[in-house]
XYZ file of C-alpha atoms in Angstrom:
513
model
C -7.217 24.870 11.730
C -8.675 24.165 15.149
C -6.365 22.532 17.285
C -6.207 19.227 18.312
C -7.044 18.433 22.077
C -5.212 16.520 24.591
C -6.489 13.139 25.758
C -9.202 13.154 28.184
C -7.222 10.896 30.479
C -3.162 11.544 30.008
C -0.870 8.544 30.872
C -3.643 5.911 30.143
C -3.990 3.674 26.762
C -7.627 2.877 24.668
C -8.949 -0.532 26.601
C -10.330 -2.833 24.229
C -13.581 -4.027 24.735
C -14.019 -6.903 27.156
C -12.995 -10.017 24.812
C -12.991 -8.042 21.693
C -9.594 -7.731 19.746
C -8.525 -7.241 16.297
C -5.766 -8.274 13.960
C -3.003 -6.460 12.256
C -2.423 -5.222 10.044
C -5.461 -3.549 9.756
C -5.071 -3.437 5.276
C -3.022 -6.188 4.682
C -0.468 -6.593 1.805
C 1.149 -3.727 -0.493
C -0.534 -0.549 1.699
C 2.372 1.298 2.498
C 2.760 4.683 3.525
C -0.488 5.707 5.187
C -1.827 8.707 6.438
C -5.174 8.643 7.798
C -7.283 12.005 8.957
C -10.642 11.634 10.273
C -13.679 13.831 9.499
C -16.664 13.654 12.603
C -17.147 9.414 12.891
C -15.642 8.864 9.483
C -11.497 8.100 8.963
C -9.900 8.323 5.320
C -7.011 7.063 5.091
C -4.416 6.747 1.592
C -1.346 5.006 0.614
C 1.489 5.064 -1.674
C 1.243 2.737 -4.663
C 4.606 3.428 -6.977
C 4.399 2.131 -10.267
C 0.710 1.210 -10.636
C -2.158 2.916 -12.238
C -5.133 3.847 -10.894
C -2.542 5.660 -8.041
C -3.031 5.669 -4.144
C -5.665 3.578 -3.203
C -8.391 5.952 -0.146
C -9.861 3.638 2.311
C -13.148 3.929 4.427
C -13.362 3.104 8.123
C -15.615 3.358 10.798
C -13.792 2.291 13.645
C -10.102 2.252 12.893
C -9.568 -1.755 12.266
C -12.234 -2.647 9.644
C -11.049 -0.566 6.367
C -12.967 -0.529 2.657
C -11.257 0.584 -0.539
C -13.800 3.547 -1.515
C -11.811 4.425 -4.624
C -8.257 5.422 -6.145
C -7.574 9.074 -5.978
C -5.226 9.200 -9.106
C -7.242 7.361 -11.777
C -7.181 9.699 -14.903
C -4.228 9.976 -17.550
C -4.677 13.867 -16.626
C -3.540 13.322 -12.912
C -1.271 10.709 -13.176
C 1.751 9.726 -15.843
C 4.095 6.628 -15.529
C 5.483 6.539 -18.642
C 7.191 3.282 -19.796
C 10.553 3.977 -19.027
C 10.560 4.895 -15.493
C 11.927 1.942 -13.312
C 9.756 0.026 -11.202
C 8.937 1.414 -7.565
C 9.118 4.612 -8.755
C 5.970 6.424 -9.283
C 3.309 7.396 -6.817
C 5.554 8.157 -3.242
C 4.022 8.335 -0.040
C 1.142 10.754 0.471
C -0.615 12.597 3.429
C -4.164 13.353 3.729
C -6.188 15.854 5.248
C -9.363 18.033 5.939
C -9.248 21.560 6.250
C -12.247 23.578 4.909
C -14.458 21.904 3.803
C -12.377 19.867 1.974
C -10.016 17.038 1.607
C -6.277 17.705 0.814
C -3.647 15.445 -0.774
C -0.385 16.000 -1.677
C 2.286 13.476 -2.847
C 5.103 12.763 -4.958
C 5.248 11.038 -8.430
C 8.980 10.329 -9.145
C 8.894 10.050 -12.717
C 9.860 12.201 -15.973
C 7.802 15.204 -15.405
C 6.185 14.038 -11.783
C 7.071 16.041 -8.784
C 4.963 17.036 -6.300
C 1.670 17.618 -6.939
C -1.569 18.422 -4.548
C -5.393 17.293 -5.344
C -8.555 18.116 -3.402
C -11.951 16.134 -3.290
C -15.042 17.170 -1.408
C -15.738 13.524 -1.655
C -12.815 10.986 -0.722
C -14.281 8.328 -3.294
C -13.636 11.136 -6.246
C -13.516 12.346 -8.129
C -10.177 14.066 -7.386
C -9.337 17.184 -9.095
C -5.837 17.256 -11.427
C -3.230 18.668 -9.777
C -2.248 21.515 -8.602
C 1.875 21.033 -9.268
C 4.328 22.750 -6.748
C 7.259 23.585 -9.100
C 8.920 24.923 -5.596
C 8.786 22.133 -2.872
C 11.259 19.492 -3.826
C 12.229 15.886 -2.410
C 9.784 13.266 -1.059
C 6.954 12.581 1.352
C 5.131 16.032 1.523
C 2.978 16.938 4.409
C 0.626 19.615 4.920
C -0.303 21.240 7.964
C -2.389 24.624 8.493
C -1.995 27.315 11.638
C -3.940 29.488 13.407
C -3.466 32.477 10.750
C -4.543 29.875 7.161
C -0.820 29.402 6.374
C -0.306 26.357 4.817
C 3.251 24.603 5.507
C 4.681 22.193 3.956
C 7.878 19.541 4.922
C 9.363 17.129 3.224
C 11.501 14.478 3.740
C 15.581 16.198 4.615
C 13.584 17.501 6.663
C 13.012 20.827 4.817
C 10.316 23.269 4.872
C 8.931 25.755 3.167
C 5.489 27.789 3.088
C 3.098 27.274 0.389
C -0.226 28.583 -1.312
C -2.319 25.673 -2.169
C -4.534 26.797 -4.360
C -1.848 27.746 -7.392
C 1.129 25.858 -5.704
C 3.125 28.629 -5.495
C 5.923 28.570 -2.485
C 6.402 31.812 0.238
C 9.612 31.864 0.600
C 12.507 29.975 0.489
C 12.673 25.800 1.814
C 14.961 25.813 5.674
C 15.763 22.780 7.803
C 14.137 21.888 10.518
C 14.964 19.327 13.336
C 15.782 16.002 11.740
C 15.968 13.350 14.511
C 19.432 11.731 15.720
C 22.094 13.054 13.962
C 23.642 10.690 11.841
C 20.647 8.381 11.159
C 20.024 7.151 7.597
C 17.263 8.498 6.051
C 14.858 11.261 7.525
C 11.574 11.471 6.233
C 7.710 10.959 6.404
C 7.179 14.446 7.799
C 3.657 14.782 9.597
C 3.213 18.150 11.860
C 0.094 18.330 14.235
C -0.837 21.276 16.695
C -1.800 19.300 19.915
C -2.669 21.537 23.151
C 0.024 24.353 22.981
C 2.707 22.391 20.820
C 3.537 22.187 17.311
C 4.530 18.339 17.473
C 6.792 16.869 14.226
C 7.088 13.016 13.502
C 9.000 11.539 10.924
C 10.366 7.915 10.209
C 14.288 7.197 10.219
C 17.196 4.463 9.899
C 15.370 3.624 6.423
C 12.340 1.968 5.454
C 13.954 -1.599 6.101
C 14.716 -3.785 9.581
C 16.340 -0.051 11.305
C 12.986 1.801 10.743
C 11.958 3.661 13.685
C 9.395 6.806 14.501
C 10.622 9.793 16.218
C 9.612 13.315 17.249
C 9.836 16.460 18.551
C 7.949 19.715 19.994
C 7.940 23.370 19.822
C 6.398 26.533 19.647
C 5.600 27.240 16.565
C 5.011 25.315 13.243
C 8.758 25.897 12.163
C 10.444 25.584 15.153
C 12.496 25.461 17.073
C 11.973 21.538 17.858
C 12.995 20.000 20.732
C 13.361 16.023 20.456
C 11.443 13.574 22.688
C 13.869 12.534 25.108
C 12.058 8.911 24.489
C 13.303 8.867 20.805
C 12.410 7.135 19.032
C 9.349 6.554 20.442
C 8.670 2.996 18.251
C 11.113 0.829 16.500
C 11.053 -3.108 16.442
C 14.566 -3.321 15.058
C 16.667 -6.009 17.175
C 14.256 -7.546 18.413
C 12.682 -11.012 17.832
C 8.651 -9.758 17.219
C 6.623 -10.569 13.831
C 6.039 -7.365 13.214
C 9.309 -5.437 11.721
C 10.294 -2.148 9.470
C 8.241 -0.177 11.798
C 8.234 3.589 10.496
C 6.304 5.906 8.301
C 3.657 6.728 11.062
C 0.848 8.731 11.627
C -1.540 10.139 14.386
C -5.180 10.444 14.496
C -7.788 11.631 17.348
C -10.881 9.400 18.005
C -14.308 11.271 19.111
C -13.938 9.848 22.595
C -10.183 11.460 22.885
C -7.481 8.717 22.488
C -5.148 8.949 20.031
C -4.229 5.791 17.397
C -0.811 5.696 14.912
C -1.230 4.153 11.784
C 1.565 2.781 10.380
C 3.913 0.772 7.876
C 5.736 -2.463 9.104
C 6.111 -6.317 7.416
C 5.720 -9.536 8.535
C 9.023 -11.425 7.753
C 8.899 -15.320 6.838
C 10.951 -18.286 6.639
C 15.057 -18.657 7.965
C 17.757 -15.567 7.609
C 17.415 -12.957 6.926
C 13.616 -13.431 6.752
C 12.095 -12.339 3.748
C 8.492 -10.419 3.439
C 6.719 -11.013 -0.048
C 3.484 -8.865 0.886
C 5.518 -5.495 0.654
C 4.656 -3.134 3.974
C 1.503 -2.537 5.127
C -0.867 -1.227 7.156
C -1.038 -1.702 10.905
C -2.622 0.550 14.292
C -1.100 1.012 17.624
C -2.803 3.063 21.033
C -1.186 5.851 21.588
C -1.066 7.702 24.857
C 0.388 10.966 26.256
C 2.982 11.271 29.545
C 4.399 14.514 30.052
C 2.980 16.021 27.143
C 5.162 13.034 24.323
C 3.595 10.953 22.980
C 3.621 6.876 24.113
C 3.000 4.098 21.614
C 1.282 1.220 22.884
C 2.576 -2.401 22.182
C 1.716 -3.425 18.286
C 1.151 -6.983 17.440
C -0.690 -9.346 15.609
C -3.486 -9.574 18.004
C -4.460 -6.459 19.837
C -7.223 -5.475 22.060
C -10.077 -3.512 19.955
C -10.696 0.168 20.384
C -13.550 0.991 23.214
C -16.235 1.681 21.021
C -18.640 -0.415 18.593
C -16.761 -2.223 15.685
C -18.211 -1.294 12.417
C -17.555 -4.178 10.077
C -17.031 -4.380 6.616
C -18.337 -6.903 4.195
C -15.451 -9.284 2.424
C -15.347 -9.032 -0.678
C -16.495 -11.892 -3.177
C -14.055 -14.631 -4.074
C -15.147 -14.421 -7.812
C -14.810 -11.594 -9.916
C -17.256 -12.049 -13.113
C -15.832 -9.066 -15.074
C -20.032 -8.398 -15.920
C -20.217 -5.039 -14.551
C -19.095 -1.618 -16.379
C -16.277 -0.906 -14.587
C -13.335 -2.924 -12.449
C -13.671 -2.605 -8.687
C -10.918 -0.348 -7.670
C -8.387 -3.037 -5.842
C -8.012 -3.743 -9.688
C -4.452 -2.200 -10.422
C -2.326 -2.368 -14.097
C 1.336 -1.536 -14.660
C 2.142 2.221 -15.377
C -1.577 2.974 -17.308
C -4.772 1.398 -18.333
C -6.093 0.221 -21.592
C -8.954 2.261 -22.381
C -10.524 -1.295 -23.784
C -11.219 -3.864 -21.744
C -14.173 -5.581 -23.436
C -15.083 -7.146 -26.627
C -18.527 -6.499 -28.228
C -17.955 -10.434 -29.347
C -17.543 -11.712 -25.809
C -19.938 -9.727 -22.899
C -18.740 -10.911 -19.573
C -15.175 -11.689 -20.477
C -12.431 -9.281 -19.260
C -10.206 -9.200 -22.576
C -6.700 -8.196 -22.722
C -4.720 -6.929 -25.802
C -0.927 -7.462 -25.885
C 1.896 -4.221 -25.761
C 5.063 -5.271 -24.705
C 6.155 -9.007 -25.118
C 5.263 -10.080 -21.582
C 5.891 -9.576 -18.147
C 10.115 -8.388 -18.569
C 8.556 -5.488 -20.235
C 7.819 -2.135 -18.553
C 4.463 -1.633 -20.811
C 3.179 -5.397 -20.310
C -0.318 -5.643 -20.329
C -1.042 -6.732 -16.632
C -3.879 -6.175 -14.491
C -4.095 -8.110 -10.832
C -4.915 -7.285 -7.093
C -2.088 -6.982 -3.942
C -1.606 -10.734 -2.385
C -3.305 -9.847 1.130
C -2.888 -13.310 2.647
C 0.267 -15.291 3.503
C -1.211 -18.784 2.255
C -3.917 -17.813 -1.079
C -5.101 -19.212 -3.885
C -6.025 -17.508 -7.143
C -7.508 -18.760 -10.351
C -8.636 -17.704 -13.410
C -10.748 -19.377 -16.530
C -8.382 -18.178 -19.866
C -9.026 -18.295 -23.277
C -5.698 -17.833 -25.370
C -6.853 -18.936 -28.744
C -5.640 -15.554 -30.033
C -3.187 -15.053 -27.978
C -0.735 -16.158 -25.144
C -1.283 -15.192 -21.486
C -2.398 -16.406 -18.530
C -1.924 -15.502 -14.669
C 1.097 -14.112 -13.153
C 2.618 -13.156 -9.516
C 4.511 -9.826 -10.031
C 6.711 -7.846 -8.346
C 8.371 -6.549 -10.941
C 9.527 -7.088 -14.938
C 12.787 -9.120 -13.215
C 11.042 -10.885 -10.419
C 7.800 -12.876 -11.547
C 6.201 -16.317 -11.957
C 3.459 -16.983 -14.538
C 1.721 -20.288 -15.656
C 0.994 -18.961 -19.353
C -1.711 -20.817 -22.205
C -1.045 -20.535 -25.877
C -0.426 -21.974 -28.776
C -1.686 -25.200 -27.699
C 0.517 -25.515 -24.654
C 0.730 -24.331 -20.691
C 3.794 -23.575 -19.422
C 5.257 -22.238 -16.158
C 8.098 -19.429 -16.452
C 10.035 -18.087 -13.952
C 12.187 -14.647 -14.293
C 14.460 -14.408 -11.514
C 16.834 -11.341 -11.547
C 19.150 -12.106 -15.115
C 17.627 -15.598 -15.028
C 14.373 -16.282 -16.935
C 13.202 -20.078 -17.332
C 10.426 -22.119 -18.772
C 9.886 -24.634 -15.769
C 7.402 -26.700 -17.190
C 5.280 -27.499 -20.363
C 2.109 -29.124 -21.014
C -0.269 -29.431 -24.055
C -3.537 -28.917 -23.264
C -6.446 -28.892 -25.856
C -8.035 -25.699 -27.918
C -10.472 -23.937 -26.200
C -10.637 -22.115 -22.188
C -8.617 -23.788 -19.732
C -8.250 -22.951 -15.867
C -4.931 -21.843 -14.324
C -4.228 -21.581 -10.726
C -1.672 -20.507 -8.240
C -1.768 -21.795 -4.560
C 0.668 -20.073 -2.178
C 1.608 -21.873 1.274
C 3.261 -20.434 3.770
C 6.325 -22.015 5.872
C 5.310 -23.081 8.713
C 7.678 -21.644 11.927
C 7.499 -25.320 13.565
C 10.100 -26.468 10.039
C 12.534 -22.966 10.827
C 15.844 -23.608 9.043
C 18.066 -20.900 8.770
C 17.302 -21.223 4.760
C 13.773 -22.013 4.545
C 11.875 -20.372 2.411
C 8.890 -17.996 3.370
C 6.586 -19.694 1.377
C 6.086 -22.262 -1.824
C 4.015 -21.279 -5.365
C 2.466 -23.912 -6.729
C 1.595 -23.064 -10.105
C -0.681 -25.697 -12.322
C -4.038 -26.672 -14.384
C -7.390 -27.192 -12.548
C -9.522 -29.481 -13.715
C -13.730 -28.769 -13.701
C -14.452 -30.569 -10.532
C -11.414 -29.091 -9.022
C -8.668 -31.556 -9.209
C -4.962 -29.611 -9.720
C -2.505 -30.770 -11.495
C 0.695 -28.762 -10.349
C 2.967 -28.270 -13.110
C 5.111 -26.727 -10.739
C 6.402 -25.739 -6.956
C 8.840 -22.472 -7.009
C 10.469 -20.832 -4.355
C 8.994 -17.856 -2.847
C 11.810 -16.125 -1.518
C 12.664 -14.791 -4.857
C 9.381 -12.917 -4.671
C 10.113 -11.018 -1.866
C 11.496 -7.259 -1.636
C 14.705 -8.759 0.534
C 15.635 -10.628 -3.132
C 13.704 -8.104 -5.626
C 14.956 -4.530 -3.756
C 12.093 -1.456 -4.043
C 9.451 -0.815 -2.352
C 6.099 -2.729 -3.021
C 5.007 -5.977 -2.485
C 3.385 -9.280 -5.054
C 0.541 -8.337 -7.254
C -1.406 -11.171 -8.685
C -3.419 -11.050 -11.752
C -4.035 -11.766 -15.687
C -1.952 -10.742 -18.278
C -1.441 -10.954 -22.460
C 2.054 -11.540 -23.573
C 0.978 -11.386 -27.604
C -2.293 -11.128 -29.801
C -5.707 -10.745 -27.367
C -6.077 -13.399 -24.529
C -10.132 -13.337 -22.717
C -10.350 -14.032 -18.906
C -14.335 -15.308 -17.781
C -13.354 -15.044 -14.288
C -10.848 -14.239 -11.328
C -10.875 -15.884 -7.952
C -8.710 -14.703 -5.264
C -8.830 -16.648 -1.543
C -7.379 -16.910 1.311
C -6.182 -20.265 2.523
């Protein structure tokens, strides 16, 4: 591993390009838990993604800010198992990537029955991913992997333990010791990352919890297990008691751009509405400068609007409003709920997505559910379903006890809402045989109406008509969508879904408002 060089320029921050700025976060919605590497002008970059299949989403970027899904790196029964009875945000744990030799280098944790940790490699980050290597040795969460100067591979986990590994068969050197674990006394150590930089062995890791006392701290020594000595700037970003949009900042990590400055990606939410606030998106992905002053590392401010990075912006196309369901497969922001059907089209009905019922609906952990992270604070999604032999319809998840679905069937389109213990049919309406379009609009509060109880947003859940007109069955309070009411870790997931017999979906539209 060739070590990673100093800035150019120590004590200064990136300036953004005269005018230019950018937005964060840089992947909005559920995206948390990244860890980014970056391979000659290219960055990769993964994140954790808990109870859904395909697992951990890999993103593309060219410039740090404008980020493409290029694939999911756990997308075959072989890698990945979620069986029906594990709870909800458990599954696929927070990952780190990296290159070393030729080849890229993932290792995470799938807390499930017969998960663990578990290590893939890809010459290609878009896949395929090999099935993994499983390291029956390393225990607890949020792996790294970091290689010296001799090829030894170490790995630390959250605790923060370490131990040394062979990643080729998995096997541990060794036995797992403690290493430097920031303030004593603070909830929650974890999110490992260890970097060689200039003649230190730097370790970062999140603490105070993933929630409103998240912080990033770290430390510097010798050698890649110590001793560490703590920044005396610790931590060296939180947001927590303060007033800013951006909160829950933690679960960092650093990467070098070509021209030498240095960039953290990182996990944070955007709260809404009155007290406590409440974030429905889950955590996701934002970027922050970093510099260097006295060899520690200095984050830059992080906020909604930041100045861009010094170099060309390499854009990314949006992706269509309308998904047709013509093509072969689904594009890979296309998630499901613990595994995939291996059918998803009927030779009677080309260009319609269909879905065959498991479990009874969304309360159940093998519902058949497929949908797409809410990335926007105000959206709109709708879908064109045919429940003749079936009942289903579209659905805001966040988990079998915290949902809202506008269902057709039997005749009749109704609005439920599950709500912790509490599970209600809102509204009913018959509607003739034959396709009908549902839709969900989702408005934000507005700060200007801040009450200490307002809400972070409404649903409005209803029937569109052909030339657009929408009939709202339905307005539902968003708060009980969010992870401050639900608990876990992820964030809404919008889709279709069957609840019984086979339900056929023509299209999908999903846009911002």
């Amino acid at each position: 591993m060739s070590d990673l060089m100093w800035p150019m320029v120590a004590g200064s921050e990136p300036d953004g390009r005269a005018g230019g700025a950018f937005a964060n976060p840089v992947i909005a919605g559920f995206h948390p838990d990244p860890s980014v590497c970056r391979v000659g002008e290219d960055y990769y970059l993964a994140c954790s993604s808990f109870e859904y299949f395909p697992g951990m989403p890999i993103f593309h970027s060219r410039d740090l800010v404008h980020w493409e899904q290029i694939g999911n790196a756990l997308e075959r029964p072989s890698q990945l198992t979620l069986p029906p009875g594990m709870p909800s945000s458990a599954g696929v744990y927070a990952p780190t990537l990296r290159h070393h030799d030729g080849r890229f280098w993932l290792i995470t944790t799938n807390v499930a029955p017969g998960g663990g940790n578990m290590l893939f490699t890809a010459t290609d980050p878009a896949g395929p991913w090999s099935d993994p290597v499983r390291l029956p040795g390393v225990g607890g969460i949020d792996p790294d992997l970091a290689w010296d100067e001799q090829g030894r591979c170490w790995c630390t986990v959250a605790g923060i333990q370490q131990v040394r590994i062979d990643p080729e068969t998995g096997q541990t050197i060794g036995e797992p010791r403690g290493l430097w674990s920031g303030k004593p006394g603070a909830q929650a150590p974890e999110a490992p990352h260890l970097y060689r930089i200039g003649p230190f062995w730097y370790l970062m890791i999140a603490e105070g919890g993933t929630e409103r006392g998240h912080a990033v701290s770290i430390a510097r020594g010798p050698a890649p297990d110590g001793p560490f000595e703590p920044c005396p700037g610790n931590p060296i970003l939180t947001h927590r008691g303060t007033n800013r949009p951006i909160q829950n900042t933690g679960h960092a990590d650093l990467v070098q751009a070509p021209d030498g400055s240095w960039w953290m990606v990182l996990l944070a939410v955007r709260p809404q509405g009155g007290t406590p606030g409440w974030h429905v998106l889950g955590r996701e992905t934002f970027l922050a400068p970093v510099s260097w002053v006295d060899g520690w590392p200095v984050v830059g401010e992080l906020a909604p609007v930041m100045a861009a990075p010094p170099w060309p912006a390499h854009p990314v196309a949006a992706p269509p409003v309308r998904d047709d369901f013509d093509g072969d497969r689904l594009h890979p922001r296309w998630i499901w709920v613990r595994s995939r059907p291996d059918e998803l089209r009927s030779a009677e009905r080309p260009g319609w997505l269909t879905l065959r019922a498991r479990g009874a609906g969304l309360d159940e952990p093998d519902v058949t559910f497929v949908g797409r992270r809410q990335q926007h604070q105000s959206c709109r999604a709708r879908t064109l379903v045919d429940a003749t032999g079936g009942r289903g319809g579209l659905a805001m998840r966040v988990d079998e006890a915290h949902h809202y679905e506008i269902e057709a069937g039997d005749g009749q389109v109704r609005v439920l809402a599950r709500t912790a213990s509490l599970r209600s049919t809102v509204a009913t309406r018959a509607v003739p045989d034959g396709p009908v379009r549902l839709r969900i609009d989702v408005i934000a509060c507005s700060p200007q109406q801040w009450h200490p109880r307002l809400e972070p947003d409404t649903l409005h859940l209803g029937i569109e008509d052909a030339d657009g007109t929408f009939d709202v069955l339905a307005e539902l309070d968003g708060r009980y969508l969010s992870t401050e009411v639900a608990g876990g870790f992820t964030g809404r997931v919008i889709g279709m879904y069957a609840a019984c017999g086979e339900v056929g979906f023509d299209w999908f539209d999903y846009e911002p408002l």
